[in-house]
């Protein structure tokens, strides 16, 4: 399976909102709402920030929100801050009961 | 404090095998499944497979079937990933990750705790 499709980079100014898309096929998403998002700062391990499309684990800022429509999931970062500069990866639970990651999106805070 | 601590960096020759360990602490080991994810230098995350702690069931991504084995030792809270027939394409940081449990979860779709990563370099 090919990776889910994400834009290579997205940028925004402090305080703005940005949205990262994550597109796949019917098989990639399996008809489920099991989409997760991870944040990875350079040299650090990935951090789970969204699960089940739109839920945030305890301790994750409410500035992060997720949604899904059809075979496209989205992550929105509101009130962009310098600390949000990182790589972001989506993942889905596929029809084959495996996990598929997106190629990653580099977020730059201008 | 919940944490996963992985074994140290490895350098292997093509055709060799590598076994990476992941020590869990701070929670009940058998209550959560484990997954393994790798990341080649400068590249994205790649899912490798999953192991169920209670069932012992495993599931491997198709590209790794036949040369990947995931195991656990519940007496020592250790999880292991063994990858055989290594090539230079297997050079990557390998992560163990705890499967995040939540209502409605299939049990292996999201990962909330990650090990620090183990760099495996395959070079002749």
Tab-separated table of N, CA and C in Angstrom, chain A residues 26-109:
chain	number	residue	atom	x	y	z
A	26	UNK	N	-10.613	4.094	-0.334
A	26	UNK	CA	-11.598	3.412	0.509
A	26	UNK	C	-10.930	2.340	1.370
A	27	UNK	N	-9.995	1.615	0.772
A	27	UNK	CA	-9.302	0.558	1.510
A	27	UNK	C	-8.417	1.130	2.600
A	28	UNK	N	-7.815	2.283	2.312
A	28	UNK	CA	-6.912	2.904	3.289
A	28	UNK	C	-7.650	3.265	4.576
A	29	UNK	N	-8.859	3.752	4.447
A	29	UNK	CA	-9.616	4.155	5.626
A	29	UNK	C	-10.573	3.066	6.108
A	30	UNK	N	-10.809	2.067	5.265
A	30	UNK	CA	-11.581	0.912	5.687
A	30	UNK	C	-13.001	1.182	6.121
A	31	UNK	N	-13.487	2.395	5.830
A	31	UNK	CA	-14.836	2.717	6.279
A	31	UNK	C	-14.902	3.022	7.764
A	32	UNK	N	-13.745	3.070	8.393
A	32	UNK	CA	-13.710	3.343	9.832
A	32	UNK	C	-13.429	4.816	10.118
A	33	UNK	N	-13.578	5.166	11.357
A	33	UNK	CA	-13.169	6.489	11.834
A	33	UNK	C	-11.946	6.370	12.734
A	34	UNK	N	-11.033	5.499	12.329
A	34	UNK	CA	-9.820	5.304	13.121
A	34	UNK	C	-8.661	6.040	12.456
A	35	UNK	N	-8.710	7.355	12.562
A	35	UNK	CA	-7.671	8.215	12.022
A	35	UNK	C	-6.958	8.880	13.189
A	36	UNK	N	-5.651	8.845	13.153
A	36	UNK	CA	-4.840	9.470	14.198
A	36	UNK	C	-3.884	10.474	13.565
A	37	UNK	N	-3.426	11.391	14.399
A	37	UNK	CA	-2.422	12.364	13.969
A	37	UNK	C	-1.298	12.404	15.005
A	38	UNK	N	-0.074	12.565	14.497
A	38	UNK	CA	1.103	12.614	15.348
A	38	UNK	C	1.920	13.864	15.024
A	39	UNK	N	2.500	14.419	16.066
A	39	UNK	CA	3.412	15.553	15.930
A	39	UNK	C	4.817	15.059	16.242
A	40	UNK	N	5.778	15.422	15.411
A	40	UNK	CA	7.150	15.014	15.667
A	40	UNK	C	8.088	16.208	15.471
A	41	UNK	N	8.662	16.653	16.589
A	41	UNK	CA	9.680	17.692	16.508
A	41	UNK	C	11.004	17.065	16.092
A	42	UNK	N	11.890	17.846	15.472
A	42	UNK	CA	13.183	17.299	15.018
A	42	UNK	C	13.936	16.606	16.145
A	43	UNK	N	14.373	15.390	15.875
A	43	UNK	CA	15.148	14.645	16.851
A	43	UNK	C	14.335	14.043	17.984
A	44	UNK	N	13.025	14.182	17.937
A	44	UNK	CA	12.188	13.649	19.004
A	44	UNK	C	11.304	12.525	18.479
A	45	UNK	N	10.648	11.841	19.420
A	45	UNK	CA	9.756	10.757	19.035
A	45	UNK	C	8.382	11.336	18.701
A	46	UNK	N	7.607	10.625	17.908
A	46	UNK	CA	6.255	11.105	17.588
A	46	UNK	C	5.387	11.196	18.831
A	47	UNK	N	4.454	12.126	18.804
A	47	UNK	CA	3.505	12.324	19.897
A	47	UNK	C	2.099	12.250	19.337
A	48	UNK	N	1.269	11.422	19.947
A	48	UNK	CA	-0.123	11.298	19.529
A	48	UNK	C	-0.888	12.555	19.931
A	49	UNK	N	-1.519	13.232	18.954
A	49	UNK	CA	-2.275	14.438	19.263
A	49	UNK	C	-3.758	14.313	18.931
A	50	UNK	N	-4.118	13.387	18.074
A	50	UNK	CA	-5.521	13.145	17.725
A	50	UNK	C	-5.712	11.646	17.513
A	51	UNK	N	-6.798	11.092	18.047
A	51	UNK	CA	-7.183	9.721	17.744
A	51	UNK	C	-8.664	9.680	17.394
A	52	UNK	N	-9.068	8.632	16.725
A	52	UNK	CA	-10.472	8.449	16.321
A	52	UNK	C	-11.012	9.721	15.664
A	53	UNK	N	-10.260	10.215	14.716
A	53	UNK	CA	-10.585	11.361	13.843
A	53	UNK	C	-10.477	12.703	14.565
A	54	UNK	N	-11.087	12.818	15.742
A	54	UNK	CA	-11.231	14.157	16.309
A	54	UNK	C	-11.026	14.224	17.817
A	55	UNK	N	-10.607	13.133	18.428
A	55	UNK	CA	-10.431	13.130	19.882
A	55	UNK	C	-8.979	13.431	20.263
A	56	UNK	N	-8.843	14.204	21.327
A	56	UNK	CA	-7.500	14.551	21.808
A	56	UNK	C	-7.163	13.757	23.064
A	57	UNK	N	-5.977	13.176	23.114
A	57	UNK	CA	-5.546	12.546	24.369
A	57	UNK	C	-5.417	13.610	25.455
A	58	UNK	N	-5.470	13.171	26.683
A	58	UNK	CA	-5.314	14.071	27.806
A	58	UNK	C	-4.011	14.856	27.684
A	59	UNK	N	-4.101	16.164	27.905
A	59	UNK	CA	-2.911	16.996	27.893
A	59	UNK	C	-2.594	17.650	26.560
A	60	UNK	N	-3.280	17.267	25.517
A	60	UNK	CA	-3.037	17.871	24.203
A	60	UNK	C	-3.876	19.140	24.065
A	61	UNK	N	-3.247	20.170	23.559
A	61	UNK	CA	-3.905	21.466	23.432
A	61	UNK	C	-5.163	21.393	22.572
A	62	UNK	N	-6.171	22.161	22.985
A	62	UNK	CA	-7.433	22.235	22.232
A	62	UNK	C	-7.249	23.008	20.917
A	63	UNK	N	-6.073	23.562	20.707
A	63	UNK	CA	-5.806	24.228	19.426
A	63	UNK	C	-5.694	23.218	18.284
A	64	UNK	N	-5.542	21.951	18.645
A	64	UNK	CA	-5.475	20.893	17.631
A	64	UNK	C	-6.854	20.253	17.494
A	65	UNK	N	-7.351	20.192	16.267
A	65	UNK	CA	-8.630	19.549	16.034
A	65	UNK	C	-8.580	18.739	14.747
A	66	UNK	N	-9.382	17.696	14.705
A	66	UNK	CA	-9.385	16.822	13.537
A	66	UNK	C	-10.785	16.610	13.005
A	67	UNK	N	-10.836	16.257	11.731
A	67	UNK	CA	-12.115	15.970	11.093
A	67	UNK	C	-11.870	14.999	9.942
A	68	UNK	N	-12.967	14.507	9.389
A	68	UNK	CA	-12.850	13.575	8.242
A	68	UNK	C	-14.099	13.673	7.408
A	69	UNK	N	-13.895	13.696	6.119
A	69	UNK	CA	-15.011	13.680	5.175
A	69	UNK	C	-14.644	12.746	4.043
A	70	UNK	N	-15.411	11.702	3.905
A	70	UNK	CA	-15.098	10.720	2.875
A	70	UNK	C	-13.724	10.113	3.133
A	71	UNK	N	-12.874	10.162	2.136
A	71	UNK	CA	-11.538	9.603	2.257
A	71	UNK	C	-10.462	10.662	2.468
A	72	UNK	N	-10.861	11.774	3.049
A	72	UNK	CA	-9.903	12.817	3.396
A	72	UNK	C	-10.080	13.213	4.854
A	73	UNK	N	-8.994	13.081	5.604
A	73	UNK	CA	-8.973	13.539	6.984
A	73	UNK	C	-8.198	14.850	7.039
A	74	UNK	N	-8.477	15.622	8.059
A	74	UNK	CA	-7.818	16.924	8.175
A	74	UNK	C	-7.441	17.208	9.611
A	75	UNK	N	-6.322	17.875	9.763
A	75	UNK	CA	-5.881	18.369	11.063
A	75	UNK	C	-5.800	19.882	10.974
A	76	UNK	N	-6.457	20.559	11.903
A	76	UNK	CA	-6.408	22.010	11.961
A	76	UNK	C	-5.669	22.440	13.214
A	77	UNK	N	-4.743	23.342	13.046
A	77	UNK	CA	-4.041	23.943	14.176
A	77	UNK	C	-4.486	25.404	14.225
A	78	UNK	N	-5.147	25.758	15.323
A	78	UNK	CA	-5.633	27.121	15.491
A	78	UNK	C	-4.658	27.916	16.351
A	79	UNK	N	-4.639	29.242	16.155
A	79	UNK	CA	-3.756	30.068	16.971
A	79	UNK	C	-2.324	29.586	16.906
A	80	UNK	N	-1.822	29.461	15.701
A	80	UNK	CA	-0.500	28.876	15.465
A	80	UNK	C	0.571	29.514	16.350
A	81	UNK	N	1.396	28.669	16.947
A	81	UNK	CA	2.474	29.131	17.819
A	81	UNK	C	3.806	28.583	17.325
A	82	UNK	N	4.875	29.238	17.722
A	82	UNK	CA	6.207	28.820	17.293
A	82	UNK	C	6.486	27.358	17.639
A	83	UNK	N	5.972	26.916	18.773
A	83	UNK	CA	6.220	25.541	19.226
A	83	UNK	C	5.494	24.513	18.365
A	84	UNK	N	4.594	24.964	17.491
A	84	UNK	CA	3.874	24.031	16.619
A	84	UNK	C	4.701	23.647	15.401
A	85	UNK	N	5.817	24.305	15.218
A	85	UNK	CA	6.683	23.984	14.082
A	85	UNK	C	7.244	22.581	14.273
A	86	UNK	N	6.851	21.673	13.384
A	86	UNK	CA	7.179	20.255	13.523
A	86	UNK	C	6.687	19.521	12.285
A	87	UNK	N	6.957	18.234	12.244
A	87	UNK	CA	6.373	17.363	11.223
A	87	UNK	C	5.109	16.737	11.778
A	88	UNK	N	4.107	16.597	10.926
A	88	UNK	CA	2.841	16.020	11.332
A	88	UNK	C	2.508	14.846	10.410
A	89	UNK	N	2.087	13.745	11.038
A	89	UNK	CA	1.751	12.534	10.291
A	89	UNK	C	0.335	12.097	10.623
A	90	UNK	N	-0.420	11.777	9.591
A	90	UNK	CA	-1.713	11.143	9.816
A	90	UNK	C	-1.516	9.631	9.717
A	91	UNK	N	-2.464	8.903	10.272
A	91	UNK	CA	-2.465	7.455	10.097
A	91	UNK	C	-3.909	6.981	10.062
A	92	UNK	N	-4.114	5.867	9.393
A	92	UNK	CA	-5.445	5.284	9.316
A	92	UNK	C	-5.371	3.795	9.596
A	93	UNK	N	-6.493	3.251	10.038
A	93	UNK	CA	-6.623	1.804	10.245
A	93	UNK	C	-7.290	1.264	8.999
A	94	UNK	N	-6.591	0.420	8.289
A	94	UNK	CA	-7.054	0.025	6.965
A	94	UNK	C	-8.030	-1.161	6.999
A	95	UNK	N	-8.565	-1.449	5.832
A	95	UNK	CA	-9.487	-2.570	5.680
A	95	UNK	C	-8.775	-3.886	5.941
A	96	UNK	N	-7.451	-3.880	5.885
A	96	UNK	CA	-6.646	-5.074	6.120
A	96	UNK	C	-6.215	-5.199	7.584
A	97	UNK	N	-6.790	-4.352	8.442
A	97	UNK	CA	-6.462	-4.347	9.869
A	97	UNK	C	-4.998	-4.037	10.128
A	98	UNK	N	-4.445	-3.168	9.312
A	98	UNK	CA	-3.092	-2.665	9.546
A	98	UNK	C	-3.164	-1.146	9.609
A	99	UNK	N	-2.068	-0.534	9.949
A	99	UNK	CA	-2.012	0.921	10.058
A	99	UNK	C	-1.200	1.471	8.897
A	100	UNK	N	-1.701	2.542	8.320
A	100	UNK	CA	-1.014	3.195	7.210
A	100	UNK	C	-0.755	4.642	7.598
A	101	UNK	N	0.498	5.059	7.463
A	101	UNK	CA	0.850	6.439	7.776
A	101	UNK	C	0.841	7.298	6.522
A	102	UNK	N	0.654	8.583	6.727
A	102	UNK	CA	0.853	9.545	5.658
A	102	UNK	C	2.327	9.832	5.487
A	103	UNK	N	2.659	10.531	4.399
A	103	UNK	CA	4.055	10.834	4.129
A	103	UNK	C	4.634	11.925	5.011
A	104	UNK	N	3.762	12.625	5.723
A	104	UNK	CA	4.236	13.672	6.624
A	104	UNK	C	4.140	15.060	6.027
A	105	UNK	N	3.886	16.029	6.883
A	105	UNK	CA	3.796	17.432	6.487
A	105	UNK	C	4.655	18.270	7.422
A	106	UNK	N	5.527	19.068	6.831
A	106	UNK	CA	6.356	19.953	7.636
A	106	UNK	C	5.614	21.266	7.821
A	107	UNK	N	5.352	21.620	9.060
A	107	UNK	CA	4.685	22.883	9.374
A	107	UNK	C	5.734	23.910	9.770
A	108	UNK	N	5.702	25.023	9.083
A	108	UNK	CA	6.619	26.130	9.359
A	108	UNK	C	5.822	27.317	9.865
A	109	UNK	N	6.283	27.887	10.971
A	109	UNK	CA	5.669	29.094	11.524
A	109	UNK	C	6.511	30.276	11.064
